[in-house]
PDB file of C-alpha atoms and ligand atoms in Angstrom:
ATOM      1  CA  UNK A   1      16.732 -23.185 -82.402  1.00  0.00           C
ATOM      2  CA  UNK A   2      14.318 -20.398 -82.913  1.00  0.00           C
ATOM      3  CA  UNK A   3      11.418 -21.326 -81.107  1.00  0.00           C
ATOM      4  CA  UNK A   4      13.115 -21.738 -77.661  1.00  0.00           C
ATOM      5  CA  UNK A   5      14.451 -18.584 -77.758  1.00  0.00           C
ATOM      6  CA  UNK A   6      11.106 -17.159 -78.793  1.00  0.00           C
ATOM      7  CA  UNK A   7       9.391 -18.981 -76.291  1.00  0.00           C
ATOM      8  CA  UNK A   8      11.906 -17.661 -73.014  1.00  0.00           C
ATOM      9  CA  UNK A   9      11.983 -14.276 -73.879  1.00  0.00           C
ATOM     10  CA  UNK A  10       8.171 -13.930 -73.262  1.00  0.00           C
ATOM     11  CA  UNK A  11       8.564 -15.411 -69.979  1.00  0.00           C
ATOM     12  CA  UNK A  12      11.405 -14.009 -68.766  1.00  0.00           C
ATOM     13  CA  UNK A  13       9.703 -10.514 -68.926  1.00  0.00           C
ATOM     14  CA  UNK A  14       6.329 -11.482 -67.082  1.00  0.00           C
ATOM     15  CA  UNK A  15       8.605 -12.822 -64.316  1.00  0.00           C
ATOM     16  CA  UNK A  16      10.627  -9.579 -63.988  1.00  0.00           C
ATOM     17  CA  UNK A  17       7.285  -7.455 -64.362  1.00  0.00           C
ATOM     18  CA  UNK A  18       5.780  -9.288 -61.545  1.00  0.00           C
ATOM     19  CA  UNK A  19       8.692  -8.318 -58.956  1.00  0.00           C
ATOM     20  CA  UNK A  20       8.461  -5.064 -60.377  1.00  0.00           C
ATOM     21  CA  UNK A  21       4.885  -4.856 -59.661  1.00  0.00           C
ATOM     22  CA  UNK A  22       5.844  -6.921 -56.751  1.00  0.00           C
ATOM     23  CA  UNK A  23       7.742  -4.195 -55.841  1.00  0.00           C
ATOM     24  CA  UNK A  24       6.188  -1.293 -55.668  1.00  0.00           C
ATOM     25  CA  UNK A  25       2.929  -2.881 -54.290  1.00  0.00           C
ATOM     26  CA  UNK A  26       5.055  -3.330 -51.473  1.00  0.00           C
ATOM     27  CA  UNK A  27       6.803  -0.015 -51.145  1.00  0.00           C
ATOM     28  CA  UNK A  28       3.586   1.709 -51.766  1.00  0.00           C
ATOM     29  CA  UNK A  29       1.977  -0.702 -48.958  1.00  0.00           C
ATOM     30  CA  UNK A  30       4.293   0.612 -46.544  1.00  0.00           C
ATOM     31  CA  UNK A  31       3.730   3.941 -47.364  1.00  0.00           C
ATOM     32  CA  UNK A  32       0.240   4.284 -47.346  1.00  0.00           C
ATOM     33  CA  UNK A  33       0.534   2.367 -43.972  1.00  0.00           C
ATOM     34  CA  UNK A  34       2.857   5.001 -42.480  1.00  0.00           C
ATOM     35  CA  UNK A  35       0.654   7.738 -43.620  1.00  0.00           C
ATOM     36  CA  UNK A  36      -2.171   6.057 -42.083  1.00  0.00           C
ATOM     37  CA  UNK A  37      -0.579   5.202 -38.688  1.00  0.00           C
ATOM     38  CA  UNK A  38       0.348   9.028 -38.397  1.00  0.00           C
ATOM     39  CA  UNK A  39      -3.167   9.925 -39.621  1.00  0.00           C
ATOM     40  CA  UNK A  40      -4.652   7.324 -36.646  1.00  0.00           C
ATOM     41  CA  UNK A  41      -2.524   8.434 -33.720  1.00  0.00           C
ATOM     42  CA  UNK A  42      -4.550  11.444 -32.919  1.00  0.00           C
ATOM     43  CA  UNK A  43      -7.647   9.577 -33.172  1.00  0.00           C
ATOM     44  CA  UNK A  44      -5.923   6.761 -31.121  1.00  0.00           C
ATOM     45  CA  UNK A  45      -5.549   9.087 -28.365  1.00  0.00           C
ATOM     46  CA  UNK A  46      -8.452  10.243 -28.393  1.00  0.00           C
ATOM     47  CA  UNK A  47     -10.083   6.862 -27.833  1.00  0.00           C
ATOM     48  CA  UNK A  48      -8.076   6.415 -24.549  1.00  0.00           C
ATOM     49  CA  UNK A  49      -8.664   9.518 -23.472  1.00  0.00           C
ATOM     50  CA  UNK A  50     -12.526   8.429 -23.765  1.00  0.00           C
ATOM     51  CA  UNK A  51     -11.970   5.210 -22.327  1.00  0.00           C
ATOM     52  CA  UNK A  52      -9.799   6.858 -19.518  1.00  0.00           C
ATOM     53  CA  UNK A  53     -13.397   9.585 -19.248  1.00  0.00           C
ATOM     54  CA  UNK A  54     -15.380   6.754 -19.371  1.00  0.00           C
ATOM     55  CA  UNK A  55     -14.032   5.139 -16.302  1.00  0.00           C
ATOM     56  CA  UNK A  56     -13.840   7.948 -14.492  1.00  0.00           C
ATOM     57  CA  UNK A  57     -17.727   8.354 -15.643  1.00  0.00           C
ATOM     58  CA  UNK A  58     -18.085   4.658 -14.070  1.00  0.00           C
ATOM     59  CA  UNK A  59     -16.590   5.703 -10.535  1.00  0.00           C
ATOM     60  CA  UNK A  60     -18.867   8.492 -10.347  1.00  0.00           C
ATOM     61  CA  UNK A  61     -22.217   6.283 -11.670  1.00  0.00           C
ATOM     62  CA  UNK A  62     -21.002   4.012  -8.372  1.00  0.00           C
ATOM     63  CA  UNK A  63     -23.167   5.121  -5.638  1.00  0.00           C
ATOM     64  CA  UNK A  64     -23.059   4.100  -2.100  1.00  0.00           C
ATOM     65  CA  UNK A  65     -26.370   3.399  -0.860  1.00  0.00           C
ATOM     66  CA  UNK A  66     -28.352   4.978   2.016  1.00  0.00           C
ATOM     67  CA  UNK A  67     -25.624   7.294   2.882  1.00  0.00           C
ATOM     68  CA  UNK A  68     -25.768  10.156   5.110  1.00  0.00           C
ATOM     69  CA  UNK A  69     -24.559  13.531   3.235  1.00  0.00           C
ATOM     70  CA  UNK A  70     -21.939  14.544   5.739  1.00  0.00           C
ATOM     71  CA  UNK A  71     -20.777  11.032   4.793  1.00  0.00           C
ATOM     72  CA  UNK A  72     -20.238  11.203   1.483  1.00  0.00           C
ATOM     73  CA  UNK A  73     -16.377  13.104   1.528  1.00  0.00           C
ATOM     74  CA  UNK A  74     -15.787  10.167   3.582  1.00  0.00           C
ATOM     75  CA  UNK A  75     -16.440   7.216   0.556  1.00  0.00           C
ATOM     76  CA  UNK A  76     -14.222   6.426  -2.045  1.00  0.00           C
ATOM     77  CA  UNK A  77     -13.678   4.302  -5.460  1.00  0.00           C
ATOM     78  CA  UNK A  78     -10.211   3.918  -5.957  1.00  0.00           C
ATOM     79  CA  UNK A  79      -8.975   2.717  -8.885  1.00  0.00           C
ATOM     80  CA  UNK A  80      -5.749   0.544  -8.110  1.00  0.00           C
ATOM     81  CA  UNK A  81      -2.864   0.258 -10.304  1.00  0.00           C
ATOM     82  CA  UNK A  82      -1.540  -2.885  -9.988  1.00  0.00           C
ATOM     83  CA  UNK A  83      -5.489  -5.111  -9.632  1.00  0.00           C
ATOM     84  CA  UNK A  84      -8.360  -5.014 -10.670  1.00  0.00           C
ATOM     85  CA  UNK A  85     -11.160  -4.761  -8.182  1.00  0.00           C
ATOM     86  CA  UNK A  86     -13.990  -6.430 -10.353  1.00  0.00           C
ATOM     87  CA  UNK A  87     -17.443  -7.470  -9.210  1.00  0.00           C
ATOM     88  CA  UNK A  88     -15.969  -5.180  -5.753  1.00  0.00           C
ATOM     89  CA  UNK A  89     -15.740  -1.980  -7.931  1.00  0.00           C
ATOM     90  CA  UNK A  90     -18.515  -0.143  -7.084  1.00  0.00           C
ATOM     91  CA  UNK A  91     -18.031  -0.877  -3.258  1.00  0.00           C
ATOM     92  CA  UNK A  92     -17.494   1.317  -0.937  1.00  0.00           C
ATOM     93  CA  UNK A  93     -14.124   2.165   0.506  1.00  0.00           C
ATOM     94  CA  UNK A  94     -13.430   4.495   3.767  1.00  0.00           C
ATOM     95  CA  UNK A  95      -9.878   5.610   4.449  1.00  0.00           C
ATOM     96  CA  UNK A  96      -8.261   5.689   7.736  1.00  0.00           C
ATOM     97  CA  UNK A  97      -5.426   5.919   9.626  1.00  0.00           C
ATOM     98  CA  UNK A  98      -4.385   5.019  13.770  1.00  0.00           C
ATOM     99  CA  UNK A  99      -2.392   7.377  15.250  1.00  0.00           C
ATOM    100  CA  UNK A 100      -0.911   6.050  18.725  1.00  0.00           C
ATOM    101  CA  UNK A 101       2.254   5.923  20.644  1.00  0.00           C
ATOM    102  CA  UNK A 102       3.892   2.945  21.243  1.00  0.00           C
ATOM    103  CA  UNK A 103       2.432   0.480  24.202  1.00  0.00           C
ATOM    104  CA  UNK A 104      -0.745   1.988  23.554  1.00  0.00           C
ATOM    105  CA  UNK A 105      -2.648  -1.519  22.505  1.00  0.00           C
ATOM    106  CA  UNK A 106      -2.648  -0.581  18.810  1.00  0.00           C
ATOM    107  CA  UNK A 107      -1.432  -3.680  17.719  1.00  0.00           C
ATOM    108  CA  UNK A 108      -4.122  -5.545  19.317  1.00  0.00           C
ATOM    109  CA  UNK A 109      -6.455  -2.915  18.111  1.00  0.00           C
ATOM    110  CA  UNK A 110      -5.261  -3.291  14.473  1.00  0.00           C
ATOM    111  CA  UNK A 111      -5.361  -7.594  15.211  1.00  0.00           C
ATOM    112  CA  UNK A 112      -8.966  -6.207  15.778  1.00  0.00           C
ATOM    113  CA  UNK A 113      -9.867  -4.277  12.989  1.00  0.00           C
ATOM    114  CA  UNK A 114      -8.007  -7.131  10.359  1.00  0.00           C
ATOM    115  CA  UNK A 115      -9.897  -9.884  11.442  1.00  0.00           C
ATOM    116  CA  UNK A 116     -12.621  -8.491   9.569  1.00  0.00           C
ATOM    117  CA  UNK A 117     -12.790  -9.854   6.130  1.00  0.00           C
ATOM    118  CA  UNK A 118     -13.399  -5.996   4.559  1.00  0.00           C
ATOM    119  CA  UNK A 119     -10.921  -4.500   6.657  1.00  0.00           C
ATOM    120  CA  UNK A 120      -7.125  -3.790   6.049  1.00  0.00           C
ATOM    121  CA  UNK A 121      -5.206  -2.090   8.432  1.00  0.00           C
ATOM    122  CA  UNK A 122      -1.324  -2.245   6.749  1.00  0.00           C
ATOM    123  CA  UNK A 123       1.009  -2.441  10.413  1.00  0.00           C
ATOM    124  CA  UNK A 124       3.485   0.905  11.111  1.00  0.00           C
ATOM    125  CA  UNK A 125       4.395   1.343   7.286  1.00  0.00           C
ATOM    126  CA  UNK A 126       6.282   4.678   8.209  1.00  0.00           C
ATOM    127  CA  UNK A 127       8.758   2.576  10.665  1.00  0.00           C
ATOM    128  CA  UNK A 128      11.148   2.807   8.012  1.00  0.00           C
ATOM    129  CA  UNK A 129      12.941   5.799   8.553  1.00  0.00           C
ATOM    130  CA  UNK A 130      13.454   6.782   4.531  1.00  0.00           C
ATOM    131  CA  UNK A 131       9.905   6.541   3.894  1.00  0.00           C
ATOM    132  CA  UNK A 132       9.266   9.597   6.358  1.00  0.00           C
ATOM    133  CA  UNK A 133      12.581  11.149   5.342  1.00  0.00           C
ATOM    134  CA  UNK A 134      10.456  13.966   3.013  1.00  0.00           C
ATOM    135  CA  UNK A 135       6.755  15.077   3.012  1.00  0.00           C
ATOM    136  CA  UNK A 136       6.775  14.170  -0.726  1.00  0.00           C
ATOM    137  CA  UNK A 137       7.900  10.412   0.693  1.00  0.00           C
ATOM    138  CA  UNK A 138       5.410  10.590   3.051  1.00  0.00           C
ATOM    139  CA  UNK A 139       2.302  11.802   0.208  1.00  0.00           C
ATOM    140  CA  UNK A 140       3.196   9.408  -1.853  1.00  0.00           C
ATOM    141  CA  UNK A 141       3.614   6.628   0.224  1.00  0.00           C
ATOM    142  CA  UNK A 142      -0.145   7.485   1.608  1.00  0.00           C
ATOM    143  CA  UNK A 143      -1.541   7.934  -2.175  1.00  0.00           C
ATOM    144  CA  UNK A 144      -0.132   4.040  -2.611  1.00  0.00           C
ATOM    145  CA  UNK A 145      -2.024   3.084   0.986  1.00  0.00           C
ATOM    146  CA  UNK A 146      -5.529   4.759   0.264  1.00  0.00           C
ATOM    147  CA  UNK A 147      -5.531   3.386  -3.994  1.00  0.00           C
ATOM    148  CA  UNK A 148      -5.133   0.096  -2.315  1.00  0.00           C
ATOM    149  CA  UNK A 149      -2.155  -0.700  -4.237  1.00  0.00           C
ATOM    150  CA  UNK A 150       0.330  -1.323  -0.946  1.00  0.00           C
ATOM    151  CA  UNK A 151       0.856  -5.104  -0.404  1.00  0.00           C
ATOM    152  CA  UNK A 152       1.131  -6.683   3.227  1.00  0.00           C
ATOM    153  CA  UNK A 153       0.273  -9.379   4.571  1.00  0.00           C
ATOM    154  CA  UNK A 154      -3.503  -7.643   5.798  1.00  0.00           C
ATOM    155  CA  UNK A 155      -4.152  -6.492   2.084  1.00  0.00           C
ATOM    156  CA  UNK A 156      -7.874  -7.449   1.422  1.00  0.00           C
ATOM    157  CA  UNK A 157      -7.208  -6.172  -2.233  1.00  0.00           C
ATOM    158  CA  UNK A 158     -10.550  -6.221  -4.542  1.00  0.00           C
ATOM    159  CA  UNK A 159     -13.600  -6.476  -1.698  1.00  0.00           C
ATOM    160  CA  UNK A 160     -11.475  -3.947   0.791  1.00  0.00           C
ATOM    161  CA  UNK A 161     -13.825  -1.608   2.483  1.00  0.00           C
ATOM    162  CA  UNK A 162     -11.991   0.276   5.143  1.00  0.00           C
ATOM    163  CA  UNK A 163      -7.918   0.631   4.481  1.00  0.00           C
ATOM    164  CA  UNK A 164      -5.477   2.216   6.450  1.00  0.00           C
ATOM    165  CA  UNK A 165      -2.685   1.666   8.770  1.00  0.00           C
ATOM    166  CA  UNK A 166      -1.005   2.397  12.298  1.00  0.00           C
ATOM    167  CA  UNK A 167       1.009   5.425  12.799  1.00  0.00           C
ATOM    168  CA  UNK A 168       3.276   6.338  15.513  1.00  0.00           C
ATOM    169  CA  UNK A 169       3.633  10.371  16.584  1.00  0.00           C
ATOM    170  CA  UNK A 170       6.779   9.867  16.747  1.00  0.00           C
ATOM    171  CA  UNK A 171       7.107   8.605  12.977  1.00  0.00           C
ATOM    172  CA  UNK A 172       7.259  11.948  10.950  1.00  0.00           C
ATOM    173  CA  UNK A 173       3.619  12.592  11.982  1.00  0.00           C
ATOM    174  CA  UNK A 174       4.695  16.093  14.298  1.00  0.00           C
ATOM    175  CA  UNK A 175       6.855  17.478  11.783  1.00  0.00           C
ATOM    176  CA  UNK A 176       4.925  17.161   9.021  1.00  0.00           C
ATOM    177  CA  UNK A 177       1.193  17.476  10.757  1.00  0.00           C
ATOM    178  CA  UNK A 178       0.376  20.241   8.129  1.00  0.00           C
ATOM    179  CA  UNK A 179       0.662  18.726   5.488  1.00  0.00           C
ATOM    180  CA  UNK A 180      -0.726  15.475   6.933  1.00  0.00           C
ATOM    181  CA  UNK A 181      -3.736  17.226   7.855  1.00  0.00           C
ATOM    182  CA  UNK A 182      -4.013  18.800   4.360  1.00  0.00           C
ATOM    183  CA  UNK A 183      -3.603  15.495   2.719  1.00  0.00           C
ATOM    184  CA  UNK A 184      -6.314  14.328   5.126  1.00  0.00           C
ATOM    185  CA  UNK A 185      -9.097  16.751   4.343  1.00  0.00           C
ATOM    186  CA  UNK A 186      -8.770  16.699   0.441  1.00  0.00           C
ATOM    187  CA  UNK A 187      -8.907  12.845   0.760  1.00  0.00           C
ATOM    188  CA  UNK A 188     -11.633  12.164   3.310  1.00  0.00           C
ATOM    189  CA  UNK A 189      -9.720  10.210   5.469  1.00  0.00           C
ATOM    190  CA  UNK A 190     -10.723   9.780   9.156  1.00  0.00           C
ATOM    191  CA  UNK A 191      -7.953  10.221  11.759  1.00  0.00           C
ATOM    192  CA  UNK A 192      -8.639   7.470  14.565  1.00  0.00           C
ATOM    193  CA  UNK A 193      -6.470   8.817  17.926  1.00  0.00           C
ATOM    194  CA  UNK A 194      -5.512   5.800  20.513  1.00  0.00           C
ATOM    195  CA  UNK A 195      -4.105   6.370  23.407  1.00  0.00           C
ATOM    196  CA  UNK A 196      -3.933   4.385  26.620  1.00  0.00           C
ATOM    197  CA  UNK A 197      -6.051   6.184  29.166  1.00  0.00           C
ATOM    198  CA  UNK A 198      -3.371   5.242  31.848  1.00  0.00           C
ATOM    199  CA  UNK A 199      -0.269   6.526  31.541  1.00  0.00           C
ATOM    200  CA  UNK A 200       1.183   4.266  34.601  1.00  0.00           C
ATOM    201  CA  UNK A 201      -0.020   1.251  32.893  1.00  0.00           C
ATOM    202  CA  UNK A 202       2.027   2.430  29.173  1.00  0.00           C
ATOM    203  CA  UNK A 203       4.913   3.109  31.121  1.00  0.00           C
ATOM    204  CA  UNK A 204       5.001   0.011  33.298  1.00  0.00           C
ATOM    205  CA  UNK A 205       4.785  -1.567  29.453  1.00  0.00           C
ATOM    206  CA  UNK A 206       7.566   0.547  28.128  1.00  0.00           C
ATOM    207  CA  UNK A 207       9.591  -0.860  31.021  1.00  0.00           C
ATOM    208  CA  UNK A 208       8.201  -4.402  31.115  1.00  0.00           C
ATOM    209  CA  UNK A 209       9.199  -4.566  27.036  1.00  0.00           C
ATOM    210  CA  UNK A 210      12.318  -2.795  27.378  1.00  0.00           C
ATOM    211  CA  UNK A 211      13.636  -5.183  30.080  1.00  0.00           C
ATOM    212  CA  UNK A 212      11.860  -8.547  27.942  1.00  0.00           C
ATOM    213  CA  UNK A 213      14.208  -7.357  25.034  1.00  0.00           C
ATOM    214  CA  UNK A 214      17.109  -8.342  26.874  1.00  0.00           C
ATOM    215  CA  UNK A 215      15.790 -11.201  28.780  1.00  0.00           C
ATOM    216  CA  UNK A 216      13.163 -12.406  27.219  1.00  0.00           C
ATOM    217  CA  UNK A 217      13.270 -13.169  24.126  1.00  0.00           C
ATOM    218  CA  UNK A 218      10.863 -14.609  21.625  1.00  0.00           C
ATOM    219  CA  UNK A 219      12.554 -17.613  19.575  1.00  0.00           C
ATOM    220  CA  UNK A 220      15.577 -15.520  19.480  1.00  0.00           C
ATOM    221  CA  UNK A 221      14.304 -12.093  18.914  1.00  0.00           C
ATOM    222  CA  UNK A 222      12.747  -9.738  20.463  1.00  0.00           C
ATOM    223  CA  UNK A 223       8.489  -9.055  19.812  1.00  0.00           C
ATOM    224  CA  UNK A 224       7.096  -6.417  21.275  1.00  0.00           C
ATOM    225  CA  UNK A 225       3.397  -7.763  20.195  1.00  0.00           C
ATOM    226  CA  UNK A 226       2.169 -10.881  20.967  1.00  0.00           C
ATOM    227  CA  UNK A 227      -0.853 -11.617  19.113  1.00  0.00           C
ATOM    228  CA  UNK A 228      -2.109 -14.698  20.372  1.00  0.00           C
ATOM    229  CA  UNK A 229      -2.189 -16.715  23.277  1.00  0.00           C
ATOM    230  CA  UNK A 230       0.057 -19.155  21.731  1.00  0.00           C
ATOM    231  CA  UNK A 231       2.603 -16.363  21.781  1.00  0.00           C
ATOM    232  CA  UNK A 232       1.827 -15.167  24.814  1.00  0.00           C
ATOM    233  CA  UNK A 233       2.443 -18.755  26.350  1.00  0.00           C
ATOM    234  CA  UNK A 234       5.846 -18.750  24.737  1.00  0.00           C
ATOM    235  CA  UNK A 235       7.078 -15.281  26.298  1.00  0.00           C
TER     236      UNK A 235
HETATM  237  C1  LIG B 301      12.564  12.127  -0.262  1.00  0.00           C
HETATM  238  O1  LIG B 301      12.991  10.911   0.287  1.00  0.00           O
HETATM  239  C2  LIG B 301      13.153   9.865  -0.655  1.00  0.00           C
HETATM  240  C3  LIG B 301      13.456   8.586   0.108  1.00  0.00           C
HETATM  241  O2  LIG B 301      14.419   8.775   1.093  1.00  0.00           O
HETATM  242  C4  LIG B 301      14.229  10.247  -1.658  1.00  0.00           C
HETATM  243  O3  LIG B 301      14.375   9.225  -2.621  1.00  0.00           O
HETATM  244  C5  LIG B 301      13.811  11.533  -2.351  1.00  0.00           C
HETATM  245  O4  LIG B 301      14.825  11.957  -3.225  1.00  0.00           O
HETATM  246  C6  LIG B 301      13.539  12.622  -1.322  1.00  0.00           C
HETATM  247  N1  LIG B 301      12.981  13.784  -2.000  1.00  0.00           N
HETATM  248  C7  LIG B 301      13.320  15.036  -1.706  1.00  0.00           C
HETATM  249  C8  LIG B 301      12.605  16.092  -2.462  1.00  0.00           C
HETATM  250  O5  LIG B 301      14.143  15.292  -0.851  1.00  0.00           O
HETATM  251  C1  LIG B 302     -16.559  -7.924   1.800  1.00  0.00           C
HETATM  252  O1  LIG B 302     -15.817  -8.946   1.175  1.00  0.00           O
HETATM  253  C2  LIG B 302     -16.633  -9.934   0.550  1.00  0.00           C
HETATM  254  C3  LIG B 302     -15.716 -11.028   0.029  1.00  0.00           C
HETATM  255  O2  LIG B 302     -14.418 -10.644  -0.150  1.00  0.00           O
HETATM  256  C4  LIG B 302     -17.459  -9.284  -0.552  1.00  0.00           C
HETATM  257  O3  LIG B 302     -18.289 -10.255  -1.163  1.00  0.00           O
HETATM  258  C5  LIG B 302     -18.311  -8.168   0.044  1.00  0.00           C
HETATM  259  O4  LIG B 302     -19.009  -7.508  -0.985  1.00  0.00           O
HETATM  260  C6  LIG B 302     -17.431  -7.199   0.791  1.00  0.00           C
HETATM  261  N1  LIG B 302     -18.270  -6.199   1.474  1.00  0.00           N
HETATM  262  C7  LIG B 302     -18.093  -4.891   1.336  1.00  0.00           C
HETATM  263  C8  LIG B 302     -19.022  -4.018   2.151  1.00  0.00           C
HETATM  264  O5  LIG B 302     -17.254  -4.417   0.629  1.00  0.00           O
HETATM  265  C1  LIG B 303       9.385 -20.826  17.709  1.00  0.00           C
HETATM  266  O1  LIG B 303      10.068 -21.726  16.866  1.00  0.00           O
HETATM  267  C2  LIG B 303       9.465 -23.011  16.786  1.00  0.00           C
HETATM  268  C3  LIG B 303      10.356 -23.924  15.988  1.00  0.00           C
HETATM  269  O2  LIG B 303      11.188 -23.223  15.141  1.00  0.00           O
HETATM  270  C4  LIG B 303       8.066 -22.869  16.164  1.00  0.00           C
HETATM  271  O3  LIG B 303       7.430 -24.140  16.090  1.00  0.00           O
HETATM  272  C5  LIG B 303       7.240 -21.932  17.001  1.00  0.00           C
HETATM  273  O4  LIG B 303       5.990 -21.707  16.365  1.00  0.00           O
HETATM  274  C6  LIG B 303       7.946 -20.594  17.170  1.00  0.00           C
HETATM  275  N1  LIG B 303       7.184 -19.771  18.082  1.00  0.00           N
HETATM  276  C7  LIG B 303       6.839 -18.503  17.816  1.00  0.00           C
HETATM  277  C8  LIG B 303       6.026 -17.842  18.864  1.00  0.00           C
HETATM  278  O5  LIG B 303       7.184 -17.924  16.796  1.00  0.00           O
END
C-alpha cells in the first residue's frame, strides 16, 4: 500500500517541475526575443538603408561608354519599380518626348521609332483628359514614363534604350509649358518638335479625317492612323 504511494509522489513532482521549467523557459524565450527584435530594428534599418546606398552606388559605377560630355545630362539608369532590368542595368537609357499637332505624321513617326527593338515610344498617354487635369498629374505621370515603369503595348521594359512618348500641344502642354520645361531640364530629356512643313497638306488631312469619320469607317470605328498597308487597303 505504501510503496505505490511512495513511488507516485516522486513522479508527480518532476512532471509538474518540468512545465514549470517548461514554463518560464518559454516566457523568458519570448522576452529575450522581444528585447532583441527592438534592439535589431535600428540595425535592420540601417542595413537597407546600405543596401538602398549601395544601389544607388551601382547606378553611378554604370558608365556609358565613349560618351561625349555635353552628353552625359542626357543618359540615365533608372531604376523601375515594378521589373527588374537585369543583365540591361547598366545600359544606357535617353529620355524623350514628341511634341506635334495632330495630322502631323507622328504616328507614323512613332511606328518608326518602335520598330526598333531598344526603342519605346508609349502613343498620346496625356489623351486622357484627367491625367493632364493638374501639373502634379502631369509630373507624375512623366516620372512613371521616364523610370520605365508605364506599360503599353511598345514597352521594351529591361533592354529599353530610348523611352518616351507623343504629345499633342493641345494636351496640357501650353498651359503647363513651365513646368514642363522645368521637369525637362532637371531630367535630361530631349524635346523632339514635329510639325508638318505644309500646312495645306495638315489641313487637307484634318478635313480628309474629319469627313472619313463619318463615312468611312474602319470595321466600325473610326482610325485616324493607319499603320499598315493592310489598313490602308481596308479604308
Ligand atoms: C490632380 O488630378 C488628379 C487626377 O484628376 C486628381 O486625382 C488629383 O486630386 C488632382 N490634384 C490636385 C492637387 O488638384
Ligand atoms: C537592345 O536590346 C537587346 C535585346 O533586348 C539587348 O541585348 C541590347 O543590349 C539592347 N541594346 C541597348 C543599347 O540597350
Ligand atoms: C476587320 O475585322 C475583320 C474581322 O473581324 C478582321 O479580320 C480584320 O483584320 C479587321 N481589320 C482591321 C483593319 O482591323
Amino acid at each position: 500500500m505504501q510503496d505505490p504511494k511512495f513511488i507516485k509522489s516522486p513522479k508527480k513532482s518532476p512532471l509538474i517541475l518540468t512545465i514549470v521549467v517548461l514554463f518560464f523557459l518559454m516566457v523568458s524565450g519570448v522576452y529575450i526575443c522581444s528585447i532583441r527584435l527592438w534592439q535589431i530594428s535600428p540595425r535592420t534599418n540601417a542595413k537597407f538603408l546600405n543596401i538602398k546606398a549601395l544601389d544607388q552606388q551601382q547606378q553611378q559605377q554604370c558608365q556609358a561608354p565613349d560618351i561625349e560630355q555635353w552628353e552625359a545630362p542626357l543618359i540615365h539608369f533608372p531604376n523601375p519599380k515594378t521589373f527588374n532590368r537585369e543583365e540591361c542595368v547598366c545600359n544606357p537609357v535617353r529620355y524623350f518626348a514628341i511634341f506635334s499637332m495632330q495630322r502631323s505624321g507622328s504616328g507614323w513617326f512613332e511606328t518608326l521609332l518602335n520598330s526598333h527593338i531598344n526603342v519605346s515610344s508609349n502613343g498620346e498617354i496625356f489623351g486622357l483628359r484627367d491625367r493632364r487635369s493638374n501639373i502634379s498629374s502631369i509630373l507624375e505621370t512623366l516620372d512613371r514614363v521616364y523610370n520605365l515603369d508605364w506599360f503599353s503595348s511598345a514597352s521594351k521594359n529591361e533592354c529599353s534604350a530610348a523611352i518616351g512618348f507623343k504629345w499633342m500641344l493641345n494636351q496640357g502642354v501650353m498651359q503647363h509649358h513651365k513646368d514642363i520645361v522645368e521637369y525637362f531640364k532637371k531630367n535630361g530629356v530631349s524635346a523632339i518638335f514635329l510639325f508638318r512643313k505644309n500646312l495645306l497638306r495638315r489641313t487637307i488631312s484634318l478635313l480628309a479625317n474629319a469627313y472619313d469619320k463619318d463615312v468611312r469607317p474602319l470595321n466600325g470605328t473610326h482610325k485616324s492612323h493607319v499603320h499598315s498597308s493592310a489598313e490602308v487597303s481596308s479604308a
